[in-house]
mmCIF file of C-alpha atoms in Angstrom:
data_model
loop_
_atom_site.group_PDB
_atom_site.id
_atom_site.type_symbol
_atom_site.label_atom_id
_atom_site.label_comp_id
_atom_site.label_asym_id
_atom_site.label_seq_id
_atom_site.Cartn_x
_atom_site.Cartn_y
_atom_site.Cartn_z
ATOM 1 C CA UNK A 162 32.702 81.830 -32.268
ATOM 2 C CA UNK A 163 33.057 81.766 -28.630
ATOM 3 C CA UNK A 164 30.435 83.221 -26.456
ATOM 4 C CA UNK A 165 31.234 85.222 -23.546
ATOM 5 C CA UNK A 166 32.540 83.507 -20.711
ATOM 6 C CA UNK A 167 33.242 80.059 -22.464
ATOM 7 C CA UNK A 168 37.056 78.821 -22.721
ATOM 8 C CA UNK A 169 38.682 78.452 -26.200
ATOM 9 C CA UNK A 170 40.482 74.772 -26.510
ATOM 10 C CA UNK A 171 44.060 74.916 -27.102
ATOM 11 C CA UNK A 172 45.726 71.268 -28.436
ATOM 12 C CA UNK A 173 48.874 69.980 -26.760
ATOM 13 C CA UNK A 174 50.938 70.484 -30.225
ATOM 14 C CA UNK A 175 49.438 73.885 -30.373
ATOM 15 C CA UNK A 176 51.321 74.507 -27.110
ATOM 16 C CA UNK A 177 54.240 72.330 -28.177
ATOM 17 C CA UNK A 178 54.960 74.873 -31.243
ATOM 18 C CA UNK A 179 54.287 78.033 -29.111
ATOM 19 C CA UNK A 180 56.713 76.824 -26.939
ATOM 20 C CA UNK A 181 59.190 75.781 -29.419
ATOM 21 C CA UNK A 182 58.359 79.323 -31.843
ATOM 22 C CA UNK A 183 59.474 81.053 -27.792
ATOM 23 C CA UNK A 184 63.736 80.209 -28.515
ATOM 24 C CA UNK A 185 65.861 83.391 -28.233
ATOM 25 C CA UNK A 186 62.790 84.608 -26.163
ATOM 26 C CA UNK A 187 64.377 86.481 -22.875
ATOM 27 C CA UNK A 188 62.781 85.198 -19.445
ATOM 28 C CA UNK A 189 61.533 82.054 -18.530
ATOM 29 C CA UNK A 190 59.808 81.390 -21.959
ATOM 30 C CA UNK A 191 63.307 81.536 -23.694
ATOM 31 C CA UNK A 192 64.273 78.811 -20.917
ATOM 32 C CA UNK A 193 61.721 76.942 -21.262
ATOM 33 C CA UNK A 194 61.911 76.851 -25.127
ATOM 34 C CA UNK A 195 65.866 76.327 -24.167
ATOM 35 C CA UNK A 196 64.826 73.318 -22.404
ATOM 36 C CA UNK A 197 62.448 71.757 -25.139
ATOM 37 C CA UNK A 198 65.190 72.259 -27.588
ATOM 38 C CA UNK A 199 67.304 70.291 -25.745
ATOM 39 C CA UNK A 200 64.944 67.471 -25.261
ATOM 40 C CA UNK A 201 64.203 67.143 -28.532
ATOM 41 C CA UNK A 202 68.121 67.276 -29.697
ATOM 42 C CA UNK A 203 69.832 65.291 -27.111
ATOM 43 C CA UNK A 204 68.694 61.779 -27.852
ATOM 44 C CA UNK A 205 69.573 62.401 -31.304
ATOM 45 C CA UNK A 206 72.934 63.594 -29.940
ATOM 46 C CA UNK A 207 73.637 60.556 -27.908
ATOM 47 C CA UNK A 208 72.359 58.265 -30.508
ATOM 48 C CA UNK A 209 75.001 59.452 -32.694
ATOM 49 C CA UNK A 210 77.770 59.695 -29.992
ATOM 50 C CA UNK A 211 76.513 55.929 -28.421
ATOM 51 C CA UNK A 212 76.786 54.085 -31.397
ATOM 52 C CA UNK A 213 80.048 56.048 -32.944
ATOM 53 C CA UNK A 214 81.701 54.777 -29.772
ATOM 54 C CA UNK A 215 80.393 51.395 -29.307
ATOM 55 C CA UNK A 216 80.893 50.481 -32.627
ATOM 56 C CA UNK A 217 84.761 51.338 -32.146
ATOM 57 C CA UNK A 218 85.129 48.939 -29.350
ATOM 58 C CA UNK A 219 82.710 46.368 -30.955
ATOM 59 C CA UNK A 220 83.718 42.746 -32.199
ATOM 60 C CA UNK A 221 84.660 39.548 -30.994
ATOM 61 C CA UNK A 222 87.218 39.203 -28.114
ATOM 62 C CA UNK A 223 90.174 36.438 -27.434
ATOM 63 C CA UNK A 224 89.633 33.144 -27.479
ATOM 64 C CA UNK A 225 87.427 34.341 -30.663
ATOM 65 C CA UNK A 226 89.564 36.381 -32.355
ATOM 66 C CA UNK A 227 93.124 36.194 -33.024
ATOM 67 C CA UNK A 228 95.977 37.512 -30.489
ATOM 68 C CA UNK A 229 98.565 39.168 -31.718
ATOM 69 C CA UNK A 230 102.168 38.816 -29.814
ATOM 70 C CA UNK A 231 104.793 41.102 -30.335
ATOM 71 C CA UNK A 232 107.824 43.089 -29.202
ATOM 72 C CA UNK A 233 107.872 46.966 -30.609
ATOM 73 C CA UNK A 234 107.267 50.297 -29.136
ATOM 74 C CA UNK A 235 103.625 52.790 -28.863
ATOM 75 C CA UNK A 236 104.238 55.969 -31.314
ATOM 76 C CA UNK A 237 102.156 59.062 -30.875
ATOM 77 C CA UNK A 238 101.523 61.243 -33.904
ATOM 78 C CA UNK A 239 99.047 63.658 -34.763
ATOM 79 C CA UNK A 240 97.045 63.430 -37.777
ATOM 80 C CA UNK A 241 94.383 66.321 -39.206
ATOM 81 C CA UNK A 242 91.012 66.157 -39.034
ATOM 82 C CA UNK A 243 89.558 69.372 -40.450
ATOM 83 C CA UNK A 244 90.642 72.183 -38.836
ATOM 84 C CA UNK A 245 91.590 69.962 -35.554
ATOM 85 C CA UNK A 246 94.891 68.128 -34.209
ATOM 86 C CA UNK A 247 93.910 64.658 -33.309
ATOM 87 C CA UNK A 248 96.524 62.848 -31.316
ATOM 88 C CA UNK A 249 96.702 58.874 -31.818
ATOM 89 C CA UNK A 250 99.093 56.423 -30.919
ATOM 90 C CA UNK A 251 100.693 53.049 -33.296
ATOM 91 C CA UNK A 252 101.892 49.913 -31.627
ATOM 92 C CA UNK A 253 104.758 49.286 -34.231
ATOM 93 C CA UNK A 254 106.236 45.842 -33.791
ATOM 94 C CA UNK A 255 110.132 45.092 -34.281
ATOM 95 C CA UNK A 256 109.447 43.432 -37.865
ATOM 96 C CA UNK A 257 107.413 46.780 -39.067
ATOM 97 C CA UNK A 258 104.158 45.884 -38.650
ATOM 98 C CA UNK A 259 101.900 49.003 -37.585
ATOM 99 C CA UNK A 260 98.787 48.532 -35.569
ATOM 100 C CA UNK A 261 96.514 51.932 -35.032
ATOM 101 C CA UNK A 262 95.235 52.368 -31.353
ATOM 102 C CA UNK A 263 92.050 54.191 -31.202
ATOM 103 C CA UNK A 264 91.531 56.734 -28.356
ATOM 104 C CA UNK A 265 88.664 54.216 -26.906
ATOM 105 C CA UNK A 266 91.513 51.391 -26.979
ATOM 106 C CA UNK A 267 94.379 53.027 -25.065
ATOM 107 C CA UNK A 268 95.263 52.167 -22.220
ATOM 108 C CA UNK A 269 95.987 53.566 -18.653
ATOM 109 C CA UNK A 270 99.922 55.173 -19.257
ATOM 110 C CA UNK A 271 99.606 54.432 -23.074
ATOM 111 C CA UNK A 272 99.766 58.198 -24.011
ATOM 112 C CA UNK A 273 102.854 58.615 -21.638
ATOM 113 C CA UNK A 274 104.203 55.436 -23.238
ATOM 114 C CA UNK A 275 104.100 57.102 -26.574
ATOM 115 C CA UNK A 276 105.794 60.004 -25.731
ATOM 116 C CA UNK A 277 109.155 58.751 -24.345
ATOM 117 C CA UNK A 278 112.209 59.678 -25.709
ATOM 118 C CA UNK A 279 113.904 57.329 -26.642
ATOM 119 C CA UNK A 280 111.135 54.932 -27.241
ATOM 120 C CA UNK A 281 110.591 52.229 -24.759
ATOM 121 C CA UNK A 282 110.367 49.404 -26.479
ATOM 122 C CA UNK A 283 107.969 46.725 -24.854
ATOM 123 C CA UNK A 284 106.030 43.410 -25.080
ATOM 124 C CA UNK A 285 102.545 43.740 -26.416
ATOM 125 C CA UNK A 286 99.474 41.060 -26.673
ATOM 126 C CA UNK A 287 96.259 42.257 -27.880
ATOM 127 C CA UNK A 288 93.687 42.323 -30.822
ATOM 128 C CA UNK A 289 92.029 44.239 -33.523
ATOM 129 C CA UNK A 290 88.506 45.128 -32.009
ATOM 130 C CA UNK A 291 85.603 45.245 -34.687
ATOM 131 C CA UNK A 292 86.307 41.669 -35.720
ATOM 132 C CA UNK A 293 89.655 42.179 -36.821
ATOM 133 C CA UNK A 294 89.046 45.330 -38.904
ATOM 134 C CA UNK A 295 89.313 47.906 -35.830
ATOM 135 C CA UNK A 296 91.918 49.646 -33.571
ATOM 136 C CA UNK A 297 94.544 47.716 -32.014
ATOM 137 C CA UNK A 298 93.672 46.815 -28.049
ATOM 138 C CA UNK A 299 96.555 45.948 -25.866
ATOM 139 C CA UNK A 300 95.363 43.084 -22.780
ATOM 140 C CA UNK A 301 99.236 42.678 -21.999
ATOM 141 C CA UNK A 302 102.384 44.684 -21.582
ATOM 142 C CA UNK A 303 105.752 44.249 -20.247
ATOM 143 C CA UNK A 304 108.883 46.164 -20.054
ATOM 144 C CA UNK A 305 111.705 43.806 -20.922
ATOM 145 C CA UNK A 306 112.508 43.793 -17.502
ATOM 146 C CA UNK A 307 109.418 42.353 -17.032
ATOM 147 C CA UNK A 308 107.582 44.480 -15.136
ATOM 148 C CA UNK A 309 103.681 44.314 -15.860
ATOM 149 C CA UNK A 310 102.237 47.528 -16.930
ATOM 150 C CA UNK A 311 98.800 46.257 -17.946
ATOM 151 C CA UNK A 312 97.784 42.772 -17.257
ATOM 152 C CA UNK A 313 94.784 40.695 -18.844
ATOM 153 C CA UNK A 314 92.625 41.065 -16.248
ATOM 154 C CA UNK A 315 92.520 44.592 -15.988
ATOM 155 C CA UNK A 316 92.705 45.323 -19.625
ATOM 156 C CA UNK A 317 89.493 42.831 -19.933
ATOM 157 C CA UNK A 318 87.775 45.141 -17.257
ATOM 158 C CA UNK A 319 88.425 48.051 -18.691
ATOM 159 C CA UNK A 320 86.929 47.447 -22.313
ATOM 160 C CA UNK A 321 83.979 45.710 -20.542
ATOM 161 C CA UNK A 322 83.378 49.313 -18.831
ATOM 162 C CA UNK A 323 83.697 51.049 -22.038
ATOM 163 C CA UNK A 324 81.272 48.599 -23.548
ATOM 164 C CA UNK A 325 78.697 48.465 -20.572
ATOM 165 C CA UNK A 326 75.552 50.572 -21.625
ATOM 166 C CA UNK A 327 74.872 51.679 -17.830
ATOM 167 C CA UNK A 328 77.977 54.205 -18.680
ATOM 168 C CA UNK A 329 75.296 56.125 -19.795
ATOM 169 C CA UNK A 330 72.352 56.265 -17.550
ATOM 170 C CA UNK A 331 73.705 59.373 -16.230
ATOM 171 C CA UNK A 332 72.554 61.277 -19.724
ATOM 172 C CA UNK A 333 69.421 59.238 -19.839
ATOM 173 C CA UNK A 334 68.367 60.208 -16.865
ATOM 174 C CA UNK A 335 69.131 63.877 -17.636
ATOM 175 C CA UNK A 336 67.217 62.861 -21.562
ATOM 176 C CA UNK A 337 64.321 61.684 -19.077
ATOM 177 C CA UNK A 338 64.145 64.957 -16.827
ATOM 178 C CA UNK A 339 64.288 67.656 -19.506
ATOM 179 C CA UNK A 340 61.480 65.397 -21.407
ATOM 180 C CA UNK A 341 59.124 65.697 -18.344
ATOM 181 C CA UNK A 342 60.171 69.605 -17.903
ATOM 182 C CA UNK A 343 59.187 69.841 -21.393
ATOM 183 C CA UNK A 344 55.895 67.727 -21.414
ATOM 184 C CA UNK A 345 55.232 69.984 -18.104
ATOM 185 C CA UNK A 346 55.743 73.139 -19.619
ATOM 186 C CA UNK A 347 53.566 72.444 -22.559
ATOM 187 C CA UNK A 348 50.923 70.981 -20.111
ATOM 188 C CA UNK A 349 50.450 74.211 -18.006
ATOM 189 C CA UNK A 350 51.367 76.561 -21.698
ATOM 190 C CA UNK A 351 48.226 74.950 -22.823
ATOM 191 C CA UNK A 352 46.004 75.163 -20.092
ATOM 192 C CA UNK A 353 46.920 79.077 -19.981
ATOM 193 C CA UNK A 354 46.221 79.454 -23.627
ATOM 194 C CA UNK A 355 43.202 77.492 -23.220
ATOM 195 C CA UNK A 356 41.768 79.722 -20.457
ATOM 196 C CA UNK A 357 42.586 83.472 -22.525
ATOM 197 C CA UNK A 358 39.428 84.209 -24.048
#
């Protein structure tokens, strides 16, 4: 029993679940507890979000994998997912074949591309990303004119971008700062608990 005078000792996961037991709380507790929620969900969001998209541009890139060289036009169609429209675009080559080009593999223009009525037909190099088992990724087209509307070079940037991890330091950073608000908040929730006799 405490004696008069003498402070009670209040443990840092004490605080943590008095924080955490504070969400729909009005005021600054509810923010606070807002704010805790959200560092304890968001690197389980971005987990899931990272490695959904870097797996979809993952694999082995040309020399390594094989090219594929063809003349054909970019489709868009919309498929169902759920309750949701999804929008996704085919290269379909002049002797049928159908390659599926994930949202992460389009291109600058590809969308527009799609769209155009009649279809534009046009000449395509590229790859399957994912070691040959993924979405179709142009690094060349050409109207049959032969003007360039995406050349190696800045296809080649572009999926290095995508798969550069510093993309995201941004949302680490912001993982980082709502971790120290948290551990802050619990620090000076505990040291009030601690001195309320």
């Amino acid at each position: 029993m405490l004696q008069s005078g003498e402070k009670r000792q209040v443990t840092w996961f004490f605080a943590f679940k008095k924080l955490l037991g504070g969400i729909g709380s009005k005021g600054i507790f509810g923010l606070k507890a807002a704010v805790l929620v959200g560092a304890l969900c968001t690197p389980f969001i971005f987990s899931f979000q990272y490695f959904q998209h870097a797996e979809s541009i993952s694999g082995a890139i040309p020399p390594s994998s094989s090219m594929i060289k063809a003349t054909g036009i970019f489709v868009r169609k919309i498929k169902k997912q759920g309750i949701r429209e999804v929008s996704y675009i085919d290269f379909i080559t002049n002797d049928g074949k159908n390659y599926p080009a994930d949202g992460e593999a389009w291109f600058d223009g590809e969308e527009n591309l799609a769209r155009s009525n009649p279809p534009i037909e046009v000449y395509v190099e590229g790859f399957l990303l994912k070691n040959g088992t993924g979405s179709f990724f142009a690094t060349l087209v050409k109207l049959k004119d032969g003007h360039l509307l995406l050349s190696p070079e800045n296809a080649m940037n572009a999926l290095e971008k995508k798969r550069d991890y510093k993309n995201y330091l941004g949302f680490i950073c912001m993982v980082i700062f709502l971790w120290i608000v948290s551990l802050f908040n619990i620090y000076k929730l505990q040291k009030k608990l601690s001195m309320e006799v």
